[in-house]
PDB file of C-alpha atoms in Angstrom:
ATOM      1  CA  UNK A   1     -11.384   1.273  -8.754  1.00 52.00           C
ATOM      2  CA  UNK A   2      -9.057   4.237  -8.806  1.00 51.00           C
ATOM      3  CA  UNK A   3     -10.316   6.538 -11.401  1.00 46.00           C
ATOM      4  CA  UNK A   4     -12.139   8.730  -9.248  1.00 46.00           C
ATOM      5  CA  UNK A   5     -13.045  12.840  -8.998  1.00 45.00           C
ATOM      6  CA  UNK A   6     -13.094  15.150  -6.093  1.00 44.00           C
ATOM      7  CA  UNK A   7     -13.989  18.439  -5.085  1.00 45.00           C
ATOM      8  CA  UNK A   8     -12.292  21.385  -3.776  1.00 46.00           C
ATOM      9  CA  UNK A   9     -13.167  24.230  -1.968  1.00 45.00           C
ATOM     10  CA  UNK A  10     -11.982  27.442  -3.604  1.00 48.00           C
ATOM     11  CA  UNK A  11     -11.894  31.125  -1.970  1.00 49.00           C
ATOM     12  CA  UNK A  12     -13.775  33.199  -5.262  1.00 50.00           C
ATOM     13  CA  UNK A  13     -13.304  36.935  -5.264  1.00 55.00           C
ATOM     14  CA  UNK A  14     -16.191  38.221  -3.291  1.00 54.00           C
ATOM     15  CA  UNK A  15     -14.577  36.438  -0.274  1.00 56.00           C
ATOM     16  CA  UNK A  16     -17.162  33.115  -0.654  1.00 54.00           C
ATOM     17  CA  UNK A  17     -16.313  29.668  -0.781  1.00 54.00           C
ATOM     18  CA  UNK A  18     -16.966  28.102  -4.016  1.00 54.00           C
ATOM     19  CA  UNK A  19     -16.569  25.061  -5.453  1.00 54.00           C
ATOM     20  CA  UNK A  20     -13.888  23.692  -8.073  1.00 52.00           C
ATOM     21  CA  UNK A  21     -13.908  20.483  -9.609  1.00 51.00           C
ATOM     22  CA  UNK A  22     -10.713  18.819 -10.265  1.00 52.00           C
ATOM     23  CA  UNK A  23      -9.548  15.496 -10.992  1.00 66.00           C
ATOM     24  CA  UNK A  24      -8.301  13.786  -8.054  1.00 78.00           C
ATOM     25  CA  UNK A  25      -4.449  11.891  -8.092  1.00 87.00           C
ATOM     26  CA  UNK A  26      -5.194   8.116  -7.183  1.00 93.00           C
ATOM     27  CA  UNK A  27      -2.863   5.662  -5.762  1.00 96.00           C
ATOM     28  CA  UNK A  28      -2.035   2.243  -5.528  1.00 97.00           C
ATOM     29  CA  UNK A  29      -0.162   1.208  -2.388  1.00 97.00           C
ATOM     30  CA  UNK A  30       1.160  -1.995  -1.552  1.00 98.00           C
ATOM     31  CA  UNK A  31       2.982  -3.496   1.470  1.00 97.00           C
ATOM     32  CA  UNK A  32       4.612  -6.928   2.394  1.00 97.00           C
ATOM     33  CA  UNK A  33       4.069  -8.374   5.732  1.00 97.00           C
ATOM     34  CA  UNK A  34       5.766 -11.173   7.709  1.00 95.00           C
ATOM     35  CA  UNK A  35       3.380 -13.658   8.732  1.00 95.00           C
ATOM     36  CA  UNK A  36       3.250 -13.739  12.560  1.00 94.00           C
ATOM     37  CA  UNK A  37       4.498 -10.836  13.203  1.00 94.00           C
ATOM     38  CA  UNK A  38       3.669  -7.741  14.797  1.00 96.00           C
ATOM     39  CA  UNK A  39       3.018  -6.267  11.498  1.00 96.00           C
ATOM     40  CA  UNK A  40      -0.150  -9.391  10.674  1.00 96.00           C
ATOM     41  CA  UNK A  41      -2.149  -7.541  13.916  1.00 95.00           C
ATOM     42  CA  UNK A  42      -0.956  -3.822  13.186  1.00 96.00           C
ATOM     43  CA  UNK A  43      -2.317  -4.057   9.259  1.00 97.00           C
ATOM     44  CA  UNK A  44      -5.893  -5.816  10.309  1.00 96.00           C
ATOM     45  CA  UNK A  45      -5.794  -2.755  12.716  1.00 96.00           C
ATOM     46  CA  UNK A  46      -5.662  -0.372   9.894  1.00 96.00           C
ATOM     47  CA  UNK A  47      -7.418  -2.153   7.867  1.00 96.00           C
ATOM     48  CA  UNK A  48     -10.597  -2.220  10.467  1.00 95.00           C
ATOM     49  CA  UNK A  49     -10.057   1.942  10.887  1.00 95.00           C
ATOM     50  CA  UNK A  50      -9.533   2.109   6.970  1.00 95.00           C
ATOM     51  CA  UNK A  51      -5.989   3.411   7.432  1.00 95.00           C
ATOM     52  CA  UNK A  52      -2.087   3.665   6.337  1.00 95.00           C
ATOM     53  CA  UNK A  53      -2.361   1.955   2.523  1.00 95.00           C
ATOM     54  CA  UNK A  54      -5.964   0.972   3.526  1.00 96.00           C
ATOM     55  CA  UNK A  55      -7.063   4.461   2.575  1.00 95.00           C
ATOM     56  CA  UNK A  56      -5.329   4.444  -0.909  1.00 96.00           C
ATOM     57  CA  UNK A  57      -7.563   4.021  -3.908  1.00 96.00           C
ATOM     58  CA  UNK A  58      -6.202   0.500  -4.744  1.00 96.00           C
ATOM     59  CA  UNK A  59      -4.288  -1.909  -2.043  1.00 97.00           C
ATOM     60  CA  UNK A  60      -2.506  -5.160  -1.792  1.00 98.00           C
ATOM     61  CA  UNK A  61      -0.643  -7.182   0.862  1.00 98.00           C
ATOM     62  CA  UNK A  62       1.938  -9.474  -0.091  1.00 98.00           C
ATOM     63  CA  UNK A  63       3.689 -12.199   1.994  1.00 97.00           C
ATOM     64  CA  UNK A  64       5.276 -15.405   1.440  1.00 97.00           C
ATOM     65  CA  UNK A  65       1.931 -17.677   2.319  1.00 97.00           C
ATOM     66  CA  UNK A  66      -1.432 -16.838   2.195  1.00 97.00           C
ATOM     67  CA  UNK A  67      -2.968 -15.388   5.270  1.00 97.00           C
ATOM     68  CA  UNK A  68      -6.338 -14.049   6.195  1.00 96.00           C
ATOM     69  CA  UNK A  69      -6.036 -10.900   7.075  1.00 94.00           C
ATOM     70  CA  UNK A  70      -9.781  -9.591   8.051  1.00 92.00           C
ATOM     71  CA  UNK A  71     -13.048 -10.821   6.253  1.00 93.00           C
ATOM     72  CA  UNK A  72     -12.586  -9.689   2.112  1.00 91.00           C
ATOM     73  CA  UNK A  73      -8.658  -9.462   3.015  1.00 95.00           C
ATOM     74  CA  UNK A  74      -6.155 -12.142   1.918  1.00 97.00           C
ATOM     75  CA  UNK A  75      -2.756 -11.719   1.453  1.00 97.00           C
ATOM     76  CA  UNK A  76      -1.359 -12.287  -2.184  1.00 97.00           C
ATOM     77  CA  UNK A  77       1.834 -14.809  -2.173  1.00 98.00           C
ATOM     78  CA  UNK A  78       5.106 -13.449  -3.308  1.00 97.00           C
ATOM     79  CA  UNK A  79       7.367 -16.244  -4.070  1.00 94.00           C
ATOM     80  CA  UNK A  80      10.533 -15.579  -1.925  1.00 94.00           C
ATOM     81  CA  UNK A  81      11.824 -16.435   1.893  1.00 93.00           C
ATOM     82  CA  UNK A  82      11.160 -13.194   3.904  1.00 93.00           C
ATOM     83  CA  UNK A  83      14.373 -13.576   5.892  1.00 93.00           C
ATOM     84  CA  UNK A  84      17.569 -12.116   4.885  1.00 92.00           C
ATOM     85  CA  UNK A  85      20.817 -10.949   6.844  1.00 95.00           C
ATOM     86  CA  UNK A  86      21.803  -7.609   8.559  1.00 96.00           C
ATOM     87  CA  UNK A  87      24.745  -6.016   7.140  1.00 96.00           C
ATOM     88  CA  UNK A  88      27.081  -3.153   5.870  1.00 92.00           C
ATOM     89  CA  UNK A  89      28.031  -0.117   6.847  1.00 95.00           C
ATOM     90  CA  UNK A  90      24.567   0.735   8.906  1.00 96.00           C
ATOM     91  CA  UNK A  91      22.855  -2.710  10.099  1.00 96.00           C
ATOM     92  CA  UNK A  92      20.067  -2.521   7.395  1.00 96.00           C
ATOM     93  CA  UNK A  93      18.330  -5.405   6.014  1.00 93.00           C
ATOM     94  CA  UNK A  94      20.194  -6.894   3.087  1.00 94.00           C
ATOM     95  CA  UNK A  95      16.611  -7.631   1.214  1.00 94.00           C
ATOM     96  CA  UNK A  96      16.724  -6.709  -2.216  1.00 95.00           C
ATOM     97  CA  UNK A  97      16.049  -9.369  -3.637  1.00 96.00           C
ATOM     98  CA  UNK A  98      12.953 -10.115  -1.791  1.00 96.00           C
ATOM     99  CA  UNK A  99      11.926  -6.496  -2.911  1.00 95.00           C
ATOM    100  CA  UNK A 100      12.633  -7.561  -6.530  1.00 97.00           C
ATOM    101  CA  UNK A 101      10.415 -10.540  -6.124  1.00 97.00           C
ATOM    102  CA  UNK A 102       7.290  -8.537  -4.786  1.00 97.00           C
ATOM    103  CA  UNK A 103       7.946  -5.894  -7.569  1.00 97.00           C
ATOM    104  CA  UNK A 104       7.943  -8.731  -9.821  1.00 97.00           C
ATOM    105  CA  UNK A 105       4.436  -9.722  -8.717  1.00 98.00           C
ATOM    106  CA  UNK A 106       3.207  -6.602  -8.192  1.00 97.00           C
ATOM    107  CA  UNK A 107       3.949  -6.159 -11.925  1.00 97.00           C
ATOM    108  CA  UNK A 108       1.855  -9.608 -12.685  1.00 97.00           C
ATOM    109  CA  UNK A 109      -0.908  -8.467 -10.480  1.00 97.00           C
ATOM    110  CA  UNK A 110      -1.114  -5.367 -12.537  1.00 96.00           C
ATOM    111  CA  UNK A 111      -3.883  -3.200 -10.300  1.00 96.00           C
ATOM    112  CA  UNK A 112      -1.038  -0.568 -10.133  1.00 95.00           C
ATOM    113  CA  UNK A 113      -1.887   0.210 -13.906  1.00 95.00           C
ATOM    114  CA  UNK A 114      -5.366   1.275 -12.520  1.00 94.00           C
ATOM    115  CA  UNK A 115      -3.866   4.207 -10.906  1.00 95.00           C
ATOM    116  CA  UNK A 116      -1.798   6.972 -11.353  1.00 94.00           C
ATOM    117  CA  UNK A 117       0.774   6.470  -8.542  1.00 95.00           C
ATOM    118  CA  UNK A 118       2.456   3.263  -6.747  1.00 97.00           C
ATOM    119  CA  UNK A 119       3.433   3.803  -3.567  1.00 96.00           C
ATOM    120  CA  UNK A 120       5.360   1.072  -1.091  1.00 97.00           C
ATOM    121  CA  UNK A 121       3.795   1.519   2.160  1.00 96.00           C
ATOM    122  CA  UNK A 122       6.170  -0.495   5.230  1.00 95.00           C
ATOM    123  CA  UNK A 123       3.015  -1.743   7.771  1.00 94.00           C
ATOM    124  CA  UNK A 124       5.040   0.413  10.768  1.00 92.00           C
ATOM    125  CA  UNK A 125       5.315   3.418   8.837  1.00 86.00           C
ATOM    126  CA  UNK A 126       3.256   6.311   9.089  1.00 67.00           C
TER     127      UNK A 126
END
């Protein structure tokens, strides 16, 4: 689904607009959401308006259970708790190991290899 083409609008010498064809960068993006959270309404938001990793070539959402998202939209189950502590020197979430477990499926999945980038898109992020 990723390998697609584009085209480009070029200024050519005479001052017109041409055309230029070019092969278009595609990207996978994937996020993980916490069922019941803000973040289960805010991605079937974007994914109604076709937004945030919605409008990347490929997508997947992750979670720890399955969860329908929007019709055609299921969360794929990444096999780890979601909750982890706060700590060190700035507050932040102590969750990498929960990151190496959806890295680990996203691996297994394997519809990054269909594009040319990955890209780990947080539901709140713009």
């Amino acid at each position: 689904p990723c390998h697609t083409s584009s085209w480009l609008a070029k200024e050519t010498r005479d001052g017109g607009a041409g055309l230029q064809h070019y092969q278009s960068a595609t990207v996978y993006c994937f996020a993980l959401m916490i069922p019941g959270s803000y973040e289960q309404k805010l991605l079937r938001m974007q994914y109604n308006e076709q937004a945030s990793l919605f409008a990347c070539n490929a997508y997947t959402v992750y979670s720890n259970v399955s969860v329908d998202l929007a019709p055609g939209l299921v969360t794929h189950v990444v096999d780890s708790d979601l909750h982890c502590e706060f700590g060190g020197e700035f507050g932040t979430a102590l969750n990498t190991k929960i990151f190496l477990a959806v890295w680990k499926k996203v691996v297994s999945d394997g519809v990054y290899l269909t594009c040319q980038w990955s890209a780990k898109v947080d539901p709140d992020a713009v």
